Amino acid sequence: MMFKGEGYFRNAILCFLLFVFVSPFLAAITMDNSASANALSGITILSTSPADYLISPLIGTTGICLSWQQPYGINNLNLYGLHSAFPIRPVILATGIAYLDHPDYRWQDEYLALSASFSGLRLGITQHLIYEKIEAESWLTWYNDFALAYQKKGWGAEIRGNNIQTDDFALTFSGSIPANETALISPAYTFREKAKDSYCLATSFIIAKPLLLQCSWQNEPARFGLGIKVQIGNVNVMYAVRTHTELGLTHIVDLGSAW
């Protein structure tokens, strides 16, 4: 027998657990949706994956990518993504969806990104529509991202703003430095309005065709990312893992095709 009000208290406890314990990690989970984003700690200036249009409108490549992620090794928590980008001159149009699957909580991000480039200078904007649901309660949230970058012959810099008009607003400054003909290094600094700032260092280099290795470190929280990508023709597969100081390993797999 269920007493009147018991369901209310159960829902209240569930909401408390989700938002107090899960929310600090949710922003990082949902932004770093792809294997590339996790391997690079979200430094998109080194990324060529269409899945990373979820983070930045300035990826610059066209194609399609399917992604799967198991955050922190939690068995009943999975994040799926479907992303695509098309050239529609003079812009690149990217769209996709990221979907978080959990028995007690549903989250999905549908987005549309536009970007344009002019002799090395690139600018773009992304519109997100977030849908969240806990049992019978659901709500929608709109927010935007923007980015401005300049990159030529491997050298470059990017300014990116994510989650504008929300408490999760983050402003990232990153650079791109060519170490040699096959390797790029990128330092980055992220300012967060309601959380601690962080520093990152990432690198991307070709081991030997068709193998690409990407790795990174960030200080807040201290995490390492490592990913390896195999590209055969226009098809590529990437697997990445990312550490956490208190939680288990995050595993991510991407399957993509370029056009």
PDB file of C-alpha atoms in Angstrom:
ATOM      1  CA  MET A   1       0.000   0.000   0.000  1.00  0.00           C
ATOM      2  CA  MET A   2       1.347   3.458  -0.997  1.00  0.00           C
ATOM      3  CA  PHE A   3       0.529   6.325   1.335  1.00  0.00           C
ATOM      4  CA  LYS A   4      -0.559   9.643  -0.128  1.00  0.00           C
ATOM      5  CA  GLY A   5       2.509  11.752  -0.785  1.00  0.00           C
ATOM      6  CA  GLU A   6       4.885   8.770  -0.943  1.00  0.00           C
ATOM      7  CA  GLY A   7       5.210   9.117  -4.733  1.00  0.00           C
ATOM      8  CA  TYR A   8       5.928  12.810  -4.370  1.00  0.00           C
ATOM      9  CA  PHE A   9       8.750  12.210  -1.889  1.00  0.00           C
ATOM     10  CA  ARG A  10      10.197   9.440  -4.065  1.00  0.00           C
ATOM     11  CA  ASN A  11      10.258  11.806  -7.067  1.00  0.00           C
ATOM     12  CA  ALA A  12      11.765  14.576  -4.959  1.00  0.00           C
ATOM     13  CA  ILE A  13      14.551  12.257  -3.761  1.00  0.00           C
ATOM     14  CA  LEU A  14      15.181  11.098  -7.343  1.00  0.00           C
ATOM     15  CA  CYS A  15      15.438  14.680  -8.597  1.00  0.00           C
ATOM     16  CA  PHE A  16      17.776  15.537  -5.741  1.00  0.00           C
ATOM     17  CA  LEU A  17      20.113  12.643  -6.532  1.00  0.00           C
ATOM     18  CA  LEU A  18      20.148  13.396 -10.259  1.00  0.00           C
ATOM     19  CA  PHE A  19      20.803  17.104 -10.015  1.00  0.00           C
ATOM     20  CA  VAL A  20      23.119  17.147  -6.998  1.00  0.00           C
ATOM     21  CA  PHE A  21      25.292  14.165  -7.855  1.00  0.00           C
ATOM     22  CA  VAL A  22      24.910  13.789 -11.637  1.00  0.00           C
ATOM     23  CA  SER A  23      24.688  17.441 -12.733  1.00  0.00           C
ATOM     24  CA  PRO A  24      28.328  18.315 -11.955  1.00  0.00           C
ATOM     25  CA  PHE A  25      29.383  15.698 -14.533  1.00  0.00           C
ATOM     26  CA  LEU A  26      26.456  16.023 -16.997  1.00  0.00           C
ATOM     27  CA  ALA A  27      27.754  19.107 -18.825  1.00  0.00           C
ATOM     28  CA  ALA A  28      31.098  17.416 -19.513  1.00  0.00           C
ATOM     29  CA  ILE A  29      29.413  14.163 -20.580  1.00  0.00           C
ATOM     30  CA  THR A  30      27.020  15.767 -23.030  1.00  0.00           C
ATOM     31  CA  MET A  31      29.479  18.252 -24.563  1.00  0.00           C
ATOM     32  CA  ASP A  32      32.282  15.729 -25.051  1.00  0.00           C
ATOM     33  CA  ASN A  33      30.038  13.353 -26.949  1.00  0.00           C
ATOM     34  CA  SER A  34      32.511  11.895 -29.460  1.00  0.00           C
ATOM     35  CA  ALA A  35      35.680   9.823 -29.267  1.00  0.00           C
ATOM     36  CA  SER A  36      37.620  12.754 -30.719  1.00  0.00           C
ATOM     37  CA  ALA A  37      36.251  15.245 -28.163  1.00  0.00           C
ATOM     38  CA  ASN A  38      37.155  12.953 -25.263  1.00  0.00           C
ATOM     39  CA  ALA A  39      40.617  12.157 -26.616  1.00  0.00           C
ATOM     40  CA  LEU A  40      41.281  15.907 -27.031  1.00  0.00           C
ATOM     41  CA  SER A  41      39.502  17.065 -23.825  1.00  0.00           C
ATOM     42  CA  GLY A  42      37.128  19.126 -25.944  1.00  0.00           C
ATOM     43  CA  ILE A  43      39.843  21.082 -27.826  1.00  0.00           C
ATOM     44  CA  THR A  44      38.054  21.400 -31.150  1.00  0.00           C
ATOM     45  CA  ILE A  45      40.741  23.323 -33.038  1.00  0.00           C
ATOM     46  CA  LEU A  46      42.471  19.934 -33.565  1.00  0.00           C
ATOM     47  CA  SER A  47      39.290  18.026 -34.457  1.00  0.00           C
ATOM     48  CA  THR A  48      38.158  16.889 -37.903  1.00  0.00           C
ATOM     49  CA  SER A  49      35.172  14.823 -36.691  1.00  0.00           C
ATOM     50  CA  PRO A  50      31.632  15.869 -37.748  1.00  0.00           C
ATOM     51  CA  ALA A  51      30.478  14.736 -34.277  1.00  0.00           C
ATOM     52  CA  ASP A  52      32.294  17.709 -32.751  1.00  0.00           C
ATOM     53  CA  TYR A  53      29.929  20.221 -34.355  1.00  0.00           C
ATOM     54  CA  LEU A  54      28.008  19.565 -31.133  1.00  0.00           C
ATOM     55  CA  ILE A  55      30.725  21.614 -29.395  1.00  0.00           C
ATOM     56  CA  SER A  56      31.966  24.000 -32.079  1.00  0.00           C
ATOM     57  CA  PRO A  57      30.518  25.198 -35.413  1.00  0.00           C
ATOM     58  CA  LEU A  58      34.049  25.528 -36.839  1.00  0.00           C
ATOM     59  CA  ILE A  59      35.113  21.899 -37.378  1.00  0.00           C
ATOM     60  CA  GLY A  60      35.223  22.533 -41.123  1.00  0.00           C
ATOM     61  CA  THR A  61      34.835  18.938 -42.371  1.00  0.00           C
ATOM     62  CA  THR A  62      31.766  17.373 -43.969  1.00  0.00           C
ATOM     63  CA  GLY A  63      30.415  13.867 -43.485  1.00  0.00           C
ATOM     64  CA  ILE A  64      28.436  11.759 -41.045  1.00  0.00           C
ATOM     65  CA  CYS A  65      29.321  10.209 -37.692  1.00  0.00           C
ATOM     66  CA  LEU A  66      27.624   7.782 -35.305  1.00  0.00           C
ATOM     67  CA  SER A  67      28.890   7.753 -31.723  1.00  0.00           C
ATOM     68  CA  TRP A  68      28.367   5.702 -28.573  1.00  0.00           C
ATOM     69  CA  GLN A  69      29.657   6.543 -25.114  1.00  0.00           C
ATOM     70  CA  GLN A  70      29.482   4.834 -21.717  1.00  0.00           C
ATOM     71  CA  PRO A  71      30.306   7.592 -19.211  1.00  0.00           C
ATOM     72  CA  TYR A  72      32.505   6.595 -16.276  1.00  0.00           C
ATOM     73  CA  GLY A  73      31.816   2.879 -16.841  1.00  0.00           C
ATOM     74  CA  ILE A  74      28.215   3.172 -15.551  1.00  0.00           C
ATOM     75  CA  ASN A  75      26.384   0.165 -17.030  1.00  0.00           C
ATOM     76  CA  ASN A  76      22.884   1.647 -17.340  1.00  0.00           C
ATOM     77  CA  LEU A  77      24.052   5.031 -18.656  1.00  0.00           C
ATOM     78  CA  ASN A  78      24.673   5.393 -22.402  1.00  0.00           C
ATOM     79  CA  LEU A  79      25.053   8.398 -24.670  1.00  0.00           C
ATOM     80  CA  TYR A  80      24.328   8.085 -28.404  1.00  0.00           C
ATOM     81  CA  GLY A  81      24.960  10.603 -31.161  1.00  0.00           C
ATOM     82  CA  LEU A  82      24.160  11.071 -34.848  1.00  0.00           C
ATOM     83  CA  HIS A  83      25.899  13.999 -36.534  1.00  0.00           C
ATOM     84  CA  SER A  84      26.243  15.222 -40.125  1.00  0.00           C
ATOM     85  CA  ALA A  85      27.613  18.225 -42.024  1.00  0.00           C
ATOM     86  CA  PHE A  86      27.044  19.379 -45.609  1.00  0.00           C
ATOM     87  CA  PRO A  87      28.657  22.073 -47.774  1.00  0.00           C
ATOM     88  CA  ILE A  88      26.038  24.608 -48.899  1.00  0.00           C
ATOM     89  CA  ARG A  89      28.119  27.391 -50.406  1.00  0.00           C
ATOM     90  CA  PRO A  90      29.227  29.748 -48.991  1.00  0.00           C
ATOM     91  CA  VAL A  91      28.574  28.025 -45.618  1.00  0.00           C
ATOM     92  CA  ILE A  92      28.787  24.609 -43.998  1.00  0.00           C
ATOM     93  CA  LEU A  93      25.546  23.389 -42.436  1.00  0.00           C
ATOM     94  CA  ALA A  94      25.823  20.856 -39.611  1.00  0.00           C
ATOM     95  CA  THR A  95      23.039  19.181 -37.680  1.00  0.00           C
ATOM     96  CA  GLY A  96      22.630  16.276 -35.312  1.00  0.00           C
ATOM     97  CA  ILE A  97      21.305  14.864 -32.084  1.00  0.00           C
ATOM     98  CA  ALA A  98      22.872  13.564 -28.868  1.00  0.00           C
ATOM     99  CA  TYR A  99      20.703  11.318 -26.678  1.00  0.00           C
ATOM    100  CA  LEU A 100      21.364  10.283 -23.080  1.00  0.00           C
ATOM    101  CA  ASP A 101      19.668   7.013 -22.184  1.00  0.00           C
ATOM    102  CA  HIS A 102      18.976   6.299 -18.494  1.00  0.00           C
ATOM    103  CA  PRO A 103      15.995   4.530 -16.849  1.00  0.00           C
ATOM    104  CA  ASP A 104      15.185   7.556 -14.641  1.00  0.00           C
ATOM    105  CA  TYR A 105      16.357  10.496 -16.713  1.00  0.00           C
ATOM    106  CA  ARG A 106      16.131  11.447 -20.397  1.00  0.00           C
ATOM    107  CA  TRP A 107      18.225  14.147 -22.024  1.00  0.00           C
ATOM    108  CA  GLN A 108      18.646  15.000 -25.690  1.00  0.00           C
ATOM    109  CA  ASP A 109      20.291  17.823 -27.626  1.00  0.00           C
ATOM    110  CA  GLU A 110      19.175  18.658 -31.167  1.00  0.00           C
ATOM    111  CA  TYR A 111      21.335  21.297 -32.804  1.00  0.00           C
ATOM    112  CA  LEU A 112      21.899  23.255 -36.019  1.00  0.00           C
ATOM    113  CA  ALA A 113      25.248  24.901 -36.794  1.00  0.00           C
ATOM    114  CA  LEU A 114      26.316  27.338 -39.521  1.00  0.00           C
ATOM    115  CA  SER A 115      29.878  28.374 -40.320  1.00  0.00           C
ATOM    116  CA  ALA A 116      31.721  30.353 -42.978  1.00  0.00           C
ATOM    117  CA  SER A 117      35.405  30.848 -43.783  1.00  0.00           C
ATOM    118  CA  PHE A 118      37.306  33.675 -45.442  1.00  0.00           C
ATOM    119  CA  SER A 119      40.986  33.112 -46.219  1.00  0.00           C
ATOM    120  CA  GLY A 120      41.822  31.350 -42.944  1.00  0.00           C
ATOM    121  CA  LEU A 121      39.342  33.301 -40.807  1.00  0.00           C
ATOM    122  CA  ARG A 122      36.345  31.231 -39.682  1.00  0.00           C
ATOM    123  CA  LEU A 123      33.242  32.122 -37.741  1.00  0.00           C
ATOM    124  CA  GLY A 124      30.109  30.230 -36.786  1.00  0.00           C
ATOM    125  CA  ILE A 125      27.113  29.883 -34.494  1.00  0.00           C
ATOM    126  CA  THR A 126      25.099  26.933 -33.173  1.00  0.00           C
ATOM    127  CA  GLN A 127      21.505  26.759 -31.938  1.00  0.00           C
ATOM    128  CA  HIS A 128      20.685  23.985 -29.443  1.00  0.00           C
ATOM    129  CA  LEU A 129      17.312  22.668 -28.327  1.00  0.00           C
ATOM    130  CA  ILE A 130      17.577  20.628 -25.118  1.00  0.00           C
ATOM    131  CA  TYR A 131      14.828  18.250 -24.030  1.00  0.00           C
ATOM    132  CA  GLU A 132      14.886  16.802 -20.498  1.00  0.00           C
ATOM    133  CA  LYS A 133      12.486  14.469 -18.726  1.00  0.00           C
ATOM    134  CA  ILE A 134      12.217  12.948 -15.239  1.00  0.00           C
ATOM    135  CA  GLU A 135       9.246  10.585 -14.998  1.00  0.00           C
ATOM    136  CA  ALA A 136       6.185  12.703 -15.959  1.00  0.00           C
ATOM    137  CA  GLU A 137       8.002  16.042 -15.783  1.00  0.00           C
ATOM    138  CA  SER A 138       9.646  17.401 -18.962  1.00  0.00           C
ATOM    139  CA  TRP A 139      10.955  20.750 -20.180  1.00  0.00           C
ATOM    140  CA  LEU A 140      12.742  22.414 -23.111  1.00  0.00           C
ATOM    141  CA  THR A 141      15.729  24.756 -23.082  1.00  0.00           C
ATOM    142  CA  TRP A 142      17.264  26.842 -25.883  1.00  0.00           C
ATOM    143  CA  TYR A 143      20.851  28.055 -25.911  1.00  0.00           C
ATOM    144  CA  ASN A 144      23.584  29.072 -28.360  1.00  0.00           C
ATOM    145  CA  ASP A 145      27.284  28.528 -29.005  1.00  0.00           C
ATOM    146  CA  PHE A 146      29.600  30.771 -31.005  1.00  0.00           C
ATOM    147  CA  ALA A 147      33.168  30.493 -32.242  1.00  0.00           C
ATOM    148  CA  LEU A 148      35.758  32.581 -34.062  1.00  0.00           C
ATOM    149  CA  ALA A 149      39.062  31.181 -35.313  1.00  0.00           C
ATOM    150  CA  TYR A 150      42.018  31.795 -37.582  1.00  0.00           C
ATOM    151  CA  GLN A 151      44.154  28.920 -38.824  1.00  0.00           C
ATOM    152  CA  LYS A 152      46.732  28.678 -41.591  1.00  0.00           C
ATOM    153  CA  LYS A 153      49.440  26.084 -42.245  1.00  0.00           C
ATOM    154  CA  GLY A 154      48.808  24.484 -38.846  1.00  0.00           C
ATOM    155  CA  TRP A 155      49.147  27.699 -36.824  1.00  0.00           C
ATOM    156  CA  GLY A 156      45.951  29.077 -35.381  1.00  0.00           C
ATOM    157  CA  ALA A 157      43.799  30.288 -32.513  1.00  0.00           C
ATOM    158  CA  GLU A 158      40.150  29.842 -31.563  1.00  0.00           C
ATOM    159  CA  ILE A 159      37.735  31.596 -29.196  1.00  0.00           C
ATOM    160  CA  ARG A 160      34.645  29.542 -28.398  1.00  0.00           C
ATOM    161  CA  GLY A 161      31.651  30.248 -26.189  1.00  0.00           C
ATOM    162  CA  ASN A 162      29.402  27.355 -25.126  1.00  0.00           C
ATOM    163  CA  ASN A 163      26.061  27.285 -23.281  1.00  0.00           C
ATOM    164  CA  ILE A 164      25.446  31.006 -23.677  1.00  0.00           C
ATOM    165  CA  GLN A 165      22.675  32.363 -21.429  1.00  0.00           C
ATOM    166  CA  THR A 166      22.922  29.403 -19.019  1.00  0.00           C
ATOM    167  CA  ASP A 167      24.694  28.705 -15.723  1.00  0.00           C
ATOM    168  CA  ASP A 168      27.021  26.331 -17.619  1.00  0.00           C
ATOM    169  CA  PHE A 169      28.473  29.126 -19.794  1.00  0.00           C
ATOM    170  CA  ALA A 170      32.095  28.422 -20.734  1.00  0.00           C
ATOM    171  CA  LEU A 171      34.562  30.501 -22.747  1.00  0.00           C
ATOM    172  CA  THR A 172      37.511  28.605 -24.245  1.00  0.00           C
ATOM    173  CA  PHE A 173      40.718  30.040 -25.735  1.00  0.00           C
ATOM    174  CA  SER A 174      42.854  27.534 -27.650  1.00  0.00           C
ATOM    175  CA  GLY A 175      45.806  27.580 -30.015  1.00  0.00           C
ATOM    176  CA  SER A 176      47.256  25.290 -32.653  1.00  0.00           C
ATOM    177  CA  ILE A 177      51.028  24.828 -33.012  1.00  0.00           C
ATOM    178  CA  PRO A 178      52.606  22.506 -35.636  1.00  0.00           C
ATOM    179  CA  ALA A 179      55.296  20.332 -34.047  1.00  0.00           C
ATOM    180  CA  ASN A 180      56.233  18.789 -37.403  1.00  0.00           C
ATOM    181  CA  GLU A 181      54.553  17.754 -40.659  1.00  0.00           C
ATOM    182  CA  THR A 182      52.418  15.085 -38.958  1.00  0.00           C
ATOM    183  CA  ALA A 183      51.754  16.483 -35.470  1.00  0.00           C
ATOM    184  CA  LEU A 184      49.884  19.420 -33.935  1.00  0.00           C
ATOM    185  CA  ILE A 185      49.948  20.611 -30.315  1.00  0.00           C
ATOM    186  CA  SER A 186      47.192  22.694 -28.713  1.00  0.00           C
ATOM    187  CA  PRO A 187      47.125  24.458 -25.317  1.00  0.00           C
ATOM    188  CA  ALA A 188      43.737  25.718 -24.075  1.00  0.00           C
ATOM    189  CA  TYR A 189      42.226  27.667 -21.206  1.00  0.00           C
ATOM    190  CA  THR A 190      38.511  27.534 -20.268  1.00  0.00           C
ATOM    191  CA  PHE A 191      36.777  30.151 -18.157  1.00  0.00           C
ATOM    192  CA  ARG A 192      33.529  29.065 -16.466  1.00  0.00           C
ATOM    193  CA  GLU A 193      31.156  31.532 -14.866  1.00  0.00           C
ATOM    194  CA  LYS A 194      29.832  29.205 -12.150  1.00  0.00           C
ATOM    195  CA  ALA A 195      32.633  26.623 -11.884  1.00  0.00           C
ATOM    196  CA  LYS A 196      36.410  26.361 -11.699  1.00  0.00           C
ATOM    197  CA  ASP A 197      38.520  27.361 -14.698  1.00  0.00           C
ATOM    198  CA  SER A 198      40.661  24.713 -16.364  1.00  0.00           C
ATOM    199  CA  TYR A 199      43.782  24.261 -18.484  1.00  0.00           C
ATOM    200  CA  CYS A 200      44.245  21.640 -21.191  1.00  0.00           C
ATOM    201  CA  LEU A 201      47.015  20.391 -23.432  1.00  0.00           C
ATOM    202  CA  ALA A 202      46.290  18.141 -26.407  1.00  0.00           C
ATOM    203  CA  THR A 203      48.115  16.696 -29.381  1.00  0.00           C
ATOM    204  CA  SER A 204      47.103  14.982 -32.588  1.00  0.00           C
ATOM    205  CA  PHE A 205      49.581  13.153 -34.792  1.00  0.00           C
ATOM    206  CA  ILE A 206      49.686  10.600 -37.573  1.00  0.00           C
ATOM    207  CA  ILE A 207      51.511   7.446 -36.463  1.00  0.00           C
ATOM    208  CA  ALA A 208      51.529   5.885 -39.925  1.00  0.00           C
ATOM    209  CA  LYS A 209      48.752   5.915 -42.463  1.00  0.00           C
ATOM    210  CA  PRO A 210      45.967   5.043 -41.787  1.00  0.00           C
ATOM    211  CA  LEU A 211      46.488   5.502 -37.995  1.00  0.00           C
ATOM    212  CA  LEU A 212      45.903   8.787 -36.115  1.00  0.00           C
ATOM    213  CA  LEU A 213      46.613   9.134 -32.391  1.00  0.00           C
ATOM    214  CA  GLN A 214      45.093  11.868 -30.209  1.00  0.00           C
ATOM    215  CA  CYS A 215      45.744  12.440 -26.501  1.00  0.00           C
ATOM    216  CA  SER A 216      45.233  15.156 -23.884  1.00  0.00           C
ATOM    217  CA  TRP A 217      45.474  16.217 -20.248  1.00  0.00           C
ATOM    218  CA  GLN A 218      43.372  18.702 -18.287  1.00  0.00           C
ATOM    219  CA  ASN A 219      43.812  19.956 -14.733  1.00  0.00           C
ATOM    220  CA  GLU A 220      40.247  20.490 -13.414  1.00  0.00           C
ATOM    221  CA  PRO A 221      39.405  17.770 -12.724  1.00  0.00           C
ATOM    222  CA  ALA A 222      42.672  16.014 -13.560  1.00  0.00           C
ATOM    223  CA  ARG A 223      41.842  13.787 -16.532  1.00  0.00           C
ATOM    224  CA  PHE A 224      43.693  12.090 -19.378  1.00  0.00           C
ATOM    225  CA  GLY A 225      42.229  11.265 -22.777  1.00  0.00           C
ATOM    226  CA  LEU A 226      43.569   8.866 -25.389  1.00  0.00           C
ATOM    227  CA  GLY A 227      42.125   7.852 -28.738  1.00  0.00           C
ATOM    228  CA  ILE A 228      43.176   6.043 -31.890  1.00  0.00           C
ATOM    229  CA  LYS A 229      41.535   6.484 -35.276  1.00  0.00           C
ATOM    230  CA  VAL A 230      41.733   4.182 -38.308  1.00  0.00           C
ATOM    231  CA  GLN A 231      40.762   5.634 -41.669  1.00  0.00           C
ATOM    232  CA  ILE A 232      40.333   3.509 -44.779  1.00  0.00           C
ATOM    233  CA  GLY A 233      39.203   5.530 -47.769  1.00  0.00           C
ATOM    234  CA  ASN A 234      36.261   7.677 -46.707  1.00  0.00           C
ATOM    235  CA  VAL A 235      35.353   5.447 -43.733  1.00  0.00           C
ATOM    236  CA  ASN A 236      36.885   5.827 -40.285  1.00  0.00           C
ATOM    237  CA  VAL A 237      36.555   4.186 -36.865  1.00  0.00           C
ATOM    238  CA  MET A 238      37.798   5.698 -33.615  1.00  0.00           C
ATOM    239  CA  TYR A 239      37.994   4.384 -30.065  1.00  0.00           C
ATOM    240  CA  ALA A 240      38.872   6.544 -27.063  1.00  0.00           C
ATOM    241  CA  VAL A 241      39.051   6.330 -23.283  1.00  0.00           C
ATOM    242  CA  ARG A 242      39.114   9.108 -20.699  1.00  0.00           C
ATOM    243  CA  THR A 243      40.027   8.955 -17.035  1.00  0.00           C
ATOM    244  CA  HIS A 244      38.484  10.640 -14.009  1.00  0.00           C
ATOM    245  CA  THR A 245      39.924  11.192 -10.529  1.00  0.00           C
ATOM    246  CA  GLU A 246      36.917   9.710  -8.698  1.00  0.00           C
ATOM    247  CA  LEU A 247      34.908   7.743 -11.283  1.00  0.00           C
ATOM    248  CA  GLY A 248      35.608   4.920 -13.726  1.00  0.00           C
ATOM    249  CA  LEU A 249      36.860   5.068 -17.316  1.00  0.00           C
ATOM    250  CA  THR A 250      34.689   6.596 -20.016  1.00  0.00           C
ATOM    251  CA  HIS A 251      34.625   4.525 -23.230  1.00  0.00           C
ATOM    252  CA  ILE A 252      33.658   6.007 -26.608  1.00  0.00           C
ATOM    253  CA  VAL A 253      33.369   4.598 -30.145  1.00  0.00           C
ATOM    254  CA  ASP A 254      32.806   6.610 -33.337  1.00  0.00           C
ATOM    255  CA  LEU A 255      31.975   5.340 -36.813  1.00  0.00           C
ATOM    256  CA  GLY A 256      32.098   7.938 -39.560  1.00  0.00           C
ATOM    257  CA  SER A 257      32.298   8.660 -43.263  1.00  0.00           C
ATOM    258  CA  ALA A 258      33.550  11.775 -45.068  1.00  0.00           C
ATOM    259  CA  TRP A 259      32.275  13.373 -48.272  1.00  0.00           C
TER     260      TRP A 259
END
